[in-house]
């Protein structure tokens, strides 16, 4: 990736202008035409480098205050099937497989965001029944210590929020 | 300044729902979005600016797949004596590569954070430094092996149309 492409990605991701012609504005900053910027964005969308042009909302502000990380202990031969099944629930926002460690035997991780804890528990019960896994932990967050945007291509990215 | 909880109107919710579904790489993307929600482009841009200032919108723009541009991430947990959480959090949060950090309810592992960095070496270096600076050696390092889903689309309108769900960029570890 060239330095110009790195700057382009940085501007698109962390510095997107709220103006009528945002791609023209970004083009000015990185020395490209509006058409070239749009062509690059299309290319990145196709390659999956950009997942989408969208927004991330602060969940507390939209009422989703209960944040549960559910960790599941799944037999290795069932990880694929159970992972897909858990991911298929609309209430599950993230579903990752992680390697277990001797002191932490959990290998599937799901996130659930809801307005209230009881709702999280209700969903967890349904998930557990659907996949037939009883070995799990629900770790609710009690405090947000940091939440910032990824700092790409910066030596020691100064600007974390 | 303490963060105030924002009051969202129905129009805001429609706007945010449309925004979460995504906008197009066209010369005037906000005009297109405005047409979808029945606003003028000027009013939409003005309101987006306010929502961003209020902190309702954490980030707007391209959601990057960090892995595709060579970044690697991990989820870590640290066993922190509750009284030491503020001080330890300060050490952890001082790294720009730490993107999320939460206190979670667990009898041992109570501080959970994600690191996103250009290399495994850098991640290991950060973990080593955190251990050295805090003296806490009970920790978990849990890199993802496979991603089944990354998606955060808050159901703002009470509908269950999640076809255009937006992933949470912050979670791109």
mmCIF file of C-alpha atoms in Angstrom:
data_model
loop_
_atom_site.group_PDB
_atom_site.id
_atom_site.type_symbol
_atom_site.label_atom_id
_atom_site.label_comp_id
_atom_site.label_asym_id
_atom_site.label_seq_id
_atom_site.Cartn_x
_atom_site.Cartn_y
_atom_site.Cartn_z
ATOM 1 C CA UNK A 1 0.000 0.000 0.000
ATOM 2 C CA UNK A 2 1.408 3.382 -1.016
ATOM 3 C CA UNK A 3 1.707 6.288 1.379
ATOM 4 C CA UNK A 4 -1.075 8.068 -0.493
ATOM 5 C CA UNK A 5 -3.365 5.042 -0.088
ATOM 6 C CA UNK A 6 -2.588 4.919 3.616
ATOM 7 C CA UNK A 7 -3.494 8.570 3.961
ATOM 8 C CA UNK A 8 -6.652 7.988 1.953
ATOM 9 C CA UNK A 9 -7.746 5.157 4.249
ATOM 10 C CA UNK A 10 -6.966 7.247 7.294
ATOM 11 C CA UNK A 11 -9.072 10.150 5.996
ATOM 12 C CA UNK A 12 -11.944 7.869 4.950
ATOM 13 C CA UNK A 13 -11.982 6.068 8.271
ATOM 14 C CA UNK A 14 -11.096 8.639 10.897
ATOM 15 C CA UNK A 15 -11.655 11.992 9.300
ATOM 16 C CA UNK A 16 -14.670 11.688 7.007
ATOM 17 C CA UNK A 17 -15.962 15.204 6.244
ATOM 18 C CA UNK A 18 -19.608 16.035 6.897
ATOM 19 C CA UNK A 19 -20.003 18.122 3.791
ATOM 20 C CA UNK A 20 -21.981 17.915 0.588
ATOM 21 C CA UNK A 21 -19.089 16.524 -1.457
ATOM 22 C CA UNK A 22 -17.043 14.517 1.066
ATOM 23 C CA UNK A 23 -15.012 12.575 -1.515
ATOM 24 C CA UNK A 24 -13.958 15.763 -3.239
ATOM 25 C CA UNK A 25 -12.847 17.173 0.122
ATOM 26 C CA UNK A 26 -10.870 14.009 0.913
ATOM 27 C CA UNK A 27 -9.353 14.137 -2.569
ATOM 28 C CA UNK A 28 -8.104 17.671 -1.850
ATOM 29 C CA UNK A 29 -6.443 16.498 1.362
ATOM 30 C CA UNK A 30 -4.595 13.589 -0.243
ATOM 31 C CA UNK A 31 -4.014 15.020 -3.719
ATOM 32 C CA UNK A 32 -6.512 12.999 -5.735
ATOM 33 C CA UNK A 33 -9.544 13.872 -7.841
ATOM 34 C CA UNK A 34 -13.054 13.183 -6.543
ATOM 35 C CA UNK A 35 -13.507 10.534 -9.246
ATOM 36 C CA UNK A 36 -10.275 8.799 -8.267
ATOM 37 C CA UNK A 37 -11.277 8.757 -4.592
ATOM 38 C CA UNK A 38 -14.685 7.279 -5.400
ATOM 39 C CA UNK A 39 -13.083 4.665 -7.668
ATOM 40 C CA UNK A 40 -10.701 3.705 -4.852
ATOM 41 C CA UNK A 41 -13.554 3.461 -2.340
ATOM 42 C CA UNK A 42 -15.442 1.155 -4.707
ATOM 43 C CA UNK A 43 -12.327 -0.961 -5.123
ATOM 44 C CA UNK A 44 -11.817 -1.155 -1.334
ATOM 45 C CA UNK A 45 -15.467 -2.096 -0.818
ATOM 46 C CA UNK A 46 -15.092 -4.879 -3.376
ATOM 47 C CA UNK A 47 -11.900 -6.160 -1.761
ATOM 48 C CA UNK A 48 -13.425 -5.919 1.700
ATOM 49 C CA UNK A 49 -10.789 -3.445 2.921
ATOM 50 C CA UNK A 50 -13.739 -1.133 3.605
ATOM 51 C CA UNK A 51 -16.606 -3.103 5.091
ATOM 52 C CA UNK A 52 -19.069 -0.273 4.450
ATOM 53 C CA UNK A 53 -19.602 3.454 4.630
ATOM 54 C CA UNK A 54 -21.566 3.855 7.799
ATOM 55 C CA UNK A 55 -21.492 5.023 11.385
ATOM 56 C CA UNK A 56 -20.743 3.623 14.801
ATOM 57 C CA UNK A 57 -23.073 4.811 17.526
ATOM 58 C CA UNK A 58 -22.316 5.140 21.190
ATOM 59 C CA UNK A 59 -24.490 2.406 22.582
ATOM 60 C CA UNK A 60 -25.285 4.113 25.884
ATOM 61 C CA UNK A 61 -26.850 6.998 23.999
ATOM 62 C CA UNK A 62 -29.234 4.790 22.099
ATOM 63 C CA UNK A 63 -30.318 2.904 25.185
ATOM 64 C CA UNK A 64 -28.336 -0.312 24.872
ATOM 65 C CA UNK A 65 -26.635 -0.136 28.231
ATOM 66 C CA UNK A 66 -26.274 -3.816 29.119
ATOM 67 C CA UNK A 67 -23.235 -5.273 27.411
ATOM 68 C CA UNK A 68 -22.695 -8.990 27.935
ATOM 69 C CA UNK A 69 -19.735 -10.985 26.743
ATOM 70 C CA UNK A 70 -20.746 -14.635 26.790
ATOM 71 C CA UNK A 71 -17.895 -17.138 26.653
ATOM 72 C CA UNK A 72 -18.724 -20.713 25.677
ATOM 73 C CA UNK A 73 -16.837 -23.940 26.186
ATOM 74 C CA UNK A 74 -17.575 -25.938 23.070
ATOM 75 C CA UNK A 75 -16.126 -29.336 22.111
ATOM 76 C CA UNK A 76 -13.545 -28.642 19.353
ATOM 77 C CA UNK A 77 -15.403 -30.749 16.797
ATOM 78 C CA UNK A 78 -18.545 -28.633 17.314
ATOM 79 C CA UNK A 79 -16.947 -25.155 17.117
ATOM 80 C CA UNK A 80 -17.781 -24.615 13.448
ATOM 81 C CA UNK A 81 -21.420 -25.649 13.798
ATOM 82 C CA UNK A 82 -22.028 -23.862 17.113
ATOM 83 C CA UNK A 83 -20.189 -20.723 15.966
ATOM 84 C CA UNK A 84 -22.348 -20.463 12.865
ATOM 85 C CA UNK A 85 -25.505 -21.136 14.817
ATOM 86 C CA UNK A 86 -24.758 -18.506 17.486
ATOM 87 C CA UNK A 87 -23.773 -15.983 14.816
ATOM 88 C CA UNK A 88 -27.116 -16.512 13.079
ATOM 89 C CA UNK A 89 -29.022 -14.933 15.989
ATOM 90 C CA UNK A 90 -29.717 -11.252 15.265
ATOM 91 C CA UNK A 91 -29.176 -10.454 18.973
ATOM 92 C CA UNK A 92 -25.561 -11.643 18.721
ATOM 93 C CA UNK A 93 -23.463 -8.748 17.434
ATOM 94 C CA UNK A 94 -20.065 -10.460 17.510
ATOM 95 C CA UNK A 95 -19.093 -14.114 17.433
ATOM 96 C CA UNK A 96 -15.413 -15.105 17.542
ATOM 97 C CA UNK A 97 -13.498 -18.317 18.016
ATOM 98 C CA UNK A 98 -10.461 -17.912 20.277
ATOM 99 C CA UNK A 99 -7.918 -20.488 21.325
ATOM 100 C CA UNK A 100 -8.546 -21.709 24.869
ATOM 101 C CA UNK A 101 -5.764 -21.703 27.469
ATOM 102 C CA UNK A 102 -5.267 -24.172 30.347
ATOM 103 C CA UNK A 103 -6.784 -21.744 32.865
ATOM 104 C CA UNK A 104 -9.436 -20.366 30.484
ATOM 105 C CA UNK A 105 -11.139 -23.219 28.598
ATOM 106 C CA UNK A 106 -13.618 -21.061 26.651
ATOM 107 C CA UNK A 107 -13.304 -21.086 22.876
ATOM 108 C CA UNK A 108 -16.347 -19.213 21.511
ATOM 109 C CA UNK A 109 -17.093 -15.576 22.367
ATOM 110 C CA UNK A 110 -20.350 -13.764 21.678
ATOM 111 C CA UNK A 111 -21.426 -10.197 22.434
ATOM 112 C CA UNK A 112 -24.952 -9.135 23.265
ATOM 113 C CA UNK A 113 -26.076 -5.514 23.717
ATOM 114 C CA UNK A 114 -29.520 -4.875 25.169
ATOM 115 C CA UNK A 115 -31.240 -2.153 27.165
ATOM 116 C CA UNK A 116 -31.427 -4.374 30.275
ATOM 117 C CA UNK A 117 -29.573 -7.295 31.811
ATOM 118 C CA UNK A 118 -32.670 -9.483 32.128
ATOM 119 C CA UNK A 119 -33.037 -9.273 28.382
ATOM 120 C CA UNK A 120 -29.434 -10.401 27.940
ATOM 121 C CA UNK A 121 -30.067 -13.362 30.238
ATOM 122 C CA UNK A 122 -33.185 -14.307 28.327
ATOM 123 C CA UNK A 123 -31.220 -14.315 25.073
ATOM 124 C CA UNK A 124 -28.388 -16.320 26.637
ATOM 125 C CA UNK A 125 -30.871 -18.973 27.760
ATOM 126 C CA UNK A 126 -32.248 -19.230 24.242
ATOM 127 C CA UNK A 127 -28.752 -19.444 22.736
ATOM 128 C CA UNK A 128 -27.721 -22.128 25.207
ATOM 129 C CA UNK A 129 -30.784 -24.202 24.410
ATOM 130 C CA UNK A 130 -30.384 -23.758 20.675
ATOM 131 C CA UNK A 131 -26.833 -25.102 20.639
ATOM 132 C CA UNK A 132 -27.087 -27.451 23.630
ATOM 133 C CA UNK A 133 -24.065 -25.946 25.408
ATOM 134 C CA UNK A 134 -24.322 -25.540 29.180
ATOM 135 C CA UNK A 135 -20.719 -24.552 29.922
ATOM 136 C CA UNK A 136 -20.671 -20.799 29.568
ATOM 137 C CA UNK A 137 -20.031 -17.613 31.522
ATOM 138 C CA UNK A 138 -21.766 -14.260 31.154
ATOM 139 C CA UNK A 139 -19.434 -11.320 31.805
ATOM 140 C CA UNK A 140 -21.367 -8.070 32.039
ATOM 141 C CA UNK A 141 -19.450 -4.847 31.675
ATOM 142 C CA UNK A 142 -19.741 -2.547 34.672
ATOM 143 C CA UNK A 143 -17.531 0.286 33.481
ATOM 144 C CA UNK A 144 -16.153 1.500 30.181
ATOM 145 C CA UNK A 145 -12.503 2.412 30.714
ATOM 146 C CA UNK A 146 -11.696 3.165 27.107
ATOM 147 C CA UNK A 147 -13.301 3.069 23.728
ATOM 148 C CA UNK A 148 -11.439 4.694 20.876
ATOM 149 C CA UNK A 149 -11.007 4.536 17.169
ATOM 150 C CA UNK A 150 -8.216 2.383 15.768
ATOM 151 C CA UNK A 151 -5.160 4.463 14.932
ATOM 152 C CA UNK A 152 -3.872 3.169 11.642
ATOM 153 C CA UNK A 153 -0.540 4.000 10.064
ATOM 154 C CA UNK A 154 0.642 6.283 12.837
ATOM 155 C CA UNK A 155 3.929 5.681 14.588
ATOM 156 C CA UNK A 156 2.437 6.034 18.042
ATOM 157 C CA UNK A 157 -0.979 7.406 17.035
ATOM 158 C CA UNK A 158 -1.419 10.470 19.228
ATOM 159 C CA UNK A 159 -5.088 11.037 18.873
ATOM 160 C CA UNK A 160 -6.977 8.369 20.794
ATOM 161 C CA UNK A 161 -10.143 9.868 22.186
ATOM 162 C CA UNK B 1 -17.418 18.047 31.272
ATOM 163 C CA UNK B 2 -19.775 15.192 32.127
ATOM 164 C CA UNK B 3 -21.436 13.559 29.174
ATOM 165 C CA UNK B 4 -25.140 14.175 29.027
ATOM 166 C CA UNK B 5 -27.480 11.534 27.762
ATOM 167 C CA UNK B 6 -28.813 12.672 24.426
ATOM 168 C CA UNK B 7 -32.497 12.999 23.714
ATOM 169 C CA UNK B 8 -33.221 11.526 20.329
ATOM 170 C CA UNK B 9 -36.259 12.427 18.301
ATOM 171 C CA UNK B 10 -38.094 9.988 16.036
ATOM 172 C CA UNK B 11 -36.520 11.773 13.086
ATOM 173 C CA UNK B 12 -33.071 11.182 14.625
ATOM 174 C CA UNK B 13 -33.818 7.499 15.005
ATOM 175 C CA UNK B 14 -34.889 7.235 11.376
ATOM 176 C CA UNK B 15 -31.770 9.076 10.320
ATOM 177 C CA UNK B 16 -29.456 6.917 12.453
ATOM 178 C CA UNK B 17 -31.125 3.717 11.295
ATOM 179 C CA UNK B 18 -30.617 4.733 7.656
ATOM 180 C CA UNK B 19 -27.039 5.750 8.378
ATOM 181 C CA UNK B 20 -26.301 2.397 10.022
ATOM 182 C CA UNK B 21 -27.480 0.665 6.884
ATOM 183 C CA UNK B 22 -24.770 2.530 5.044
ATOM 184 C CA UNK B 23 -24.327 5.171 2.386
ATOM 185 C CA UNK B 24 -22.989 4.910 -1.164
ATOM 186 C CA UNK B 25 -19.723 5.990 -2.751
ATOM 187 C CA UNK B 26 -21.372 8.658 -4.901
ATOM 188 C CA UNK B 27 -20.431 12.353 -5.203
ATOM 189 C CA UNK B 28 -23.289 13.468 -2.914
ATOM 190 C CA UNK B 29 -23.904 10.587 -0.521
ATOM 191 C CA UNK B 30 -25.736 12.687 2.062
ATOM 192 C CA UNK B 31 -28.222 13.983 -0.514
ATOM 193 C CA UNK B 32 -29.114 10.373 -1.262
ATOM 194 C CA UNK B 33 -29.417 9.553 2.452
ATOM 195 C CA UNK B 34 -31.537 12.672 3.025
ATOM 196 C CA UNK B 35 -33.965 11.622 0.307
ATOM 197 C CA UNK B 36 -34.410 8.255 2.027
ATOM 198 C CA UNK B 37 -35.452 9.816 5.313
ATOM 199 C CA UNK B 38 -37.362 12.789 3.947
ATOM 200 C CA UNK B 39 -34.987 15.579 4.946
ATOM 201 C CA UNK B 40 -33.081 18.160 3.008
ATOM 202 C CA UNK B 41 -29.381 17.509 2.544
ATOM 203 C CA UNK B 42 -28.519 20.685 4.491
ATOM 204 C CA UNK B 43 -30.684 19.704 7.468
ATOM 205 C CA UNK B 44 -29.290 16.180 7.466
ATOM 206 C CA UNK B 45 -25.660 17.298 7.448
ATOM 207 C CA UNK B 46 -26.355 19.840 10.199
ATOM 208 C CA UNK B 47 -28.047 17.209 12.366
ATOM 209 C CA UNK B 48 -25.253 14.668 11.756
ATOM 210 C CA UNK B 49 -22.755 17.245 12.969
ATOM 211 C CA UNK B 50 -24.800 17.815 16.118
ATOM 212 C CA UNK B 51 -25.224 14.101 16.785
ATOM 213 C CA UNK B 52 -21.480 13.671 16.439
ATOM 214 C CA UNK B 53 -20.798 16.563 18.773
ATOM 215 C CA UNK B 54 -23.282 15.126 21.289
ATOM 216 C CA UNK B 55 -21.375 11.852 21.121
ATOM 217 C CA UNK B 56 -24.311 9.838 19.792
ATOM 218 C CA UNK B 57 -22.321 9.122 16.648
ATOM 219 C CA UNK B 58 -18.947 7.825 17.746
ATOM 220 C CA UNK B 59 -17.570 7.589 14.266
ATOM 221 C CA UNK B 60 -18.763 8.165 10.737
ATOM 222 C CA UNK B 61 -17.117 7.149 7.499
ATOM 223 C CA UNK B 62 -15.417 4.082 6.116
ATOM 224 C CA UNK B 63 -15.481 1.046 8.389
ATOM 225 C CA UNK B 64 -12.085 -0.529 7.766
ATOM 226 C CA UNK B 65 -11.355 -4.240 8.041
ATOM 227 C CA UNK B 66 -8.145 -3.922 10.020
ATOM 228 C CA UNK B 67 -6.946 -7.416 9.109
ATOM 229 C CA UNK B 68 -7.101 -6.606 5.421
ATOM 230 C CA UNK B 69 -4.611 -3.768 5.894
ATOM 231 C CA UNK B 70 -2.179 -5.882 7.833
ATOM 232 C CA UNK B 71 -3.272 -5.216 11.386
ATOM 233 C CA UNK B 72 -3.631 -7.923 13.958
ATOM 234 C CA UNK B 73 -5.518 -7.919 17.208
ATOM 235 C CA UNK B 74 -6.207 -9.731 20.389
ATOM 236 C CA UNK B 75 -8.459 -9.761 23.419
ATOM 237 C CA UNK B 76 -6.713 -9.646 26.795
ATOM 238 C CA UNK B 77 -7.863 -9.963 30.363
ATOM 239 C CA UNK B 78 -6.018 -8.906 33.461
ATOM 240 C CA UNK B 79 -6.691 -9.901 37.085
ATOM 241 C CA UNK B 80 -6.635 -6.524 38.831
ATOM 242 C CA UNK B 81 -7.284 -5.944 42.545
ATOM 243 C CA UNK B 82 -10.432 -3.761 42.407
ATOM 244 C CA UNK B 83 -8.780 -0.887 44.265
ATOM 245 C CA UNK B 84 -6.040 -0.710 41.650
ATOM 246 C CA UNK B 85 -8.352 -0.522 38.624
ATOM 247 C CA UNK B 86 -8.051 3.260 37.977
ATOM 248 C CA UNK B 87 -4.277 3.204 38.178
ATOM 249 C CA UNK B 88 -3.917 0.046 36.067
ATOM 250 C CA UNK B 89 -6.446 1.358 33.533
ATOM 251 C CA UNK B 90 -4.299 4.441 33.097
ATOM 252 C CA UNK B 91 -1.315 2.279 32.147
ATOM 253 C CA UNK B 92 -3.366 0.130 29.740
ATOM 254 C CA UNK B 93 -5.169 3.080 28.169
ATOM 255 C CA UNK B 94 -1.945 4.965 27.548
ATOM 256 C CA UNK B 95 -1.358 2.753 24.498
ATOM 257 C CA UNK B 96 -3.134 4.050 21.385
ATOM 258 C CA UNK B 97 -3.186 0.424 20.201
ATOM 259 C CA UNK B 98 -5.628 -0.372 23.018
ATOM 260 C CA UNK B 99 -9.006 0.320 21.406
ATOM 261 C CA UNK B 100 -11.473 -0.957 24.044
ATOM 262 C CA UNK B 101 -11.146 -1.488 27.766
ATOM 263 C CA UNK B 102 -13.942 -2.611 30.081
ATOM 264 C CA UNK B 103 -14.385 -3.663 33.671
ATOM 265 C CA UNK B 104 -16.359 -6.906 33.623
ATOM 266 C CA UNK B 105 -17.904 -8.923 36.401
ATOM 267 C CA UNK B 106 -15.674 -11.910 37.067
ATOM 268 C CA UNK B 107 -14.028 -13.052 40.283
ATOM 269 C CA UNK B 108 -10.539 -13.165 38.740
ATOM 270 C CA UNK B 109 -10.345 -11.588 35.296
ATOM 271 C CA UNK B 110 -12.040 -8.228 35.679
ATOM 272 C CA UNK B 111 -10.309 -5.917 33.207
ATOM 273 C CA UNK B 112 -10.802 -6.825 29.535
ATOM 274 C CA UNK B 113 -9.200 -4.917 26.702
ATOM 275 C CA UNK B 114 -8.476 -5.244 22.995
ATOM 276 C CA UNK B 115 -5.214 -4.423 21.273
ATOM 277 C CA UNK B 116 -4.929 -3.654 17.580
ATOM 278 C CA UNK B 117 -1.388 -3.339 16.208
ATOM 279 C CA UNK B 118 0.637 -3.845 13.033
ATOM 280 C CA UNK B 119 2.361 -6.987 14.367
ATOM 281 C CA UNK B 120 2.270 -9.748 16.972
ATOM 282 C CA UNK B 121 5.633 -8.498 18.177
ATOM 283 C CA UNK B 122 4.159 -5.098 19.006
ATOM 284 C CA UNK B 123 1.224 -6.763 20.831
ATOM 285 C CA UNK B 124 3.613 -8.892 22.881
ATOM 286 C CA UNK B 125 5.729 -5.850 23.657
ATOM 287 C CA UNK B 126 2.682 -3.927 24.922
ATOM 288 C CA UNK B 127 1.601 -6.869 27.090
ATOM 289 C CA UNK B 128 5.113 -7.211 28.489
ATOM 290 C CA UNK B 129 5.245 -3.506 29.315
ATOM 291 C CA UNK B 130 1.801 -3.573 30.965
ATOM 292 C CA UNK B 131 2.923 -6.485 33.143
ATOM 293 C CA UNK B 132 6.160 -4.734 34.035
ATOM 294 C CA UNK B 133 4.543 -1.394 34.830
ATOM 295 C CA UNK B 134 1.686 -2.835 36.891
ATOM 296 C CA UNK B 135 3.391 -5.875 38.390
ATOM 297 C CA UNK B 136 0.304 -7.927 37.496
ATOM 298 C CA UNK B 137 1.221 -11.230 35.950
ATOM 299 C CA UNK B 138 -2.118 -13.006 35.925
ATOM 300 C CA UNK B 139 -3.475 -12.330 32.472
ATOM 301 C CA UNK B 140 -5.056 -13.941 29.428
ATOM 302 C CA UNK B 141 -4.075 -13.304 25.811
ATOM 303 C CA UNK B 142 -6.831 -14.607 23.532
ATOM 304 C CA UNK B 143 -6.225 -13.828 19.851
ATOM 305 C CA UNK B 144 -9.140 -14.578 17.558
ATOM 306 C CA UNK B 145 -8.814 -17.724 15.519
ATOM 307 C CA UNK B 146 -11.904 -17.226 13.417
ATOM 308 C CA UNK B 147 -14.543 -14.524 13.079
ATOM 309 C CA UNK B 148 -18.086 -15.782 12.630
ATOM 310 C CA UNK B 149 -19.677 -12.368 12.910
ATOM 311 C CA UNK B 150 -18.910 -8.695 13.519
ATOM 312 C CA UNK B 151 -22.012 -6.587 13.499
ATOM 313 C CA UNK B 152 -23.458 -3.912 15.653
ATOM 314 C CA UNK B 153 -26.727 -2.580 14.433
ATOM 315 C CA UNK B 154 -28.852 -1.121 17.142
ATOM 316 C CA UNK B 155 -32.503 -1.680 16.493
ATOM 317 C CA UNK B 156 -33.501 1.957 16.670
ATOM 318 C CA UNK B 157 -36.917 1.790 15.143
ATOM 319 C CA UNK B 158 -38.232 -1.292 16.856
ATOM 320 C CA UNK B 159 -38.187 -3.165 13.583
ATOM 321 C CA UNK B 160 -36.197 -6.290 13.043
ATOM 322 C CA UNK B 161 -34.861 -5.360 9.671
ATOM 323 C CA UNK B 162 -31.173 -5.940 10.098
ATOM 324 C CA UNK B 163 -30.387 -6.515 6.475
ATOM 325 C CA UNK B 164 -27.950 -3.655 6.322
ATOM 326 C CA UNK B 165 -26.274 -4.093 9.650
ATOM 327 C CA UNK B 166 -23.236 -2.001 10.363
ATOM 328 C CA UNK B 167 -20.269 -3.629 12.007
ATOM 329 C CA UNK B 168 -18.697 -2.046 14.994
ATOM 330 C CA UNK B 169 -15.336 -0.713 13.840
ATOM 331 C CA UNK B 170 -14.050 -0.514 17.344
ATOM 332 C CA UNK B 171 -14.291 -4.254 17.598
ATOM 333 C CA UNK B 172 -12.112 -4.849 14.602
ATOM 334 C CA UNK B 173 -9.465 -6.735 16.464
#
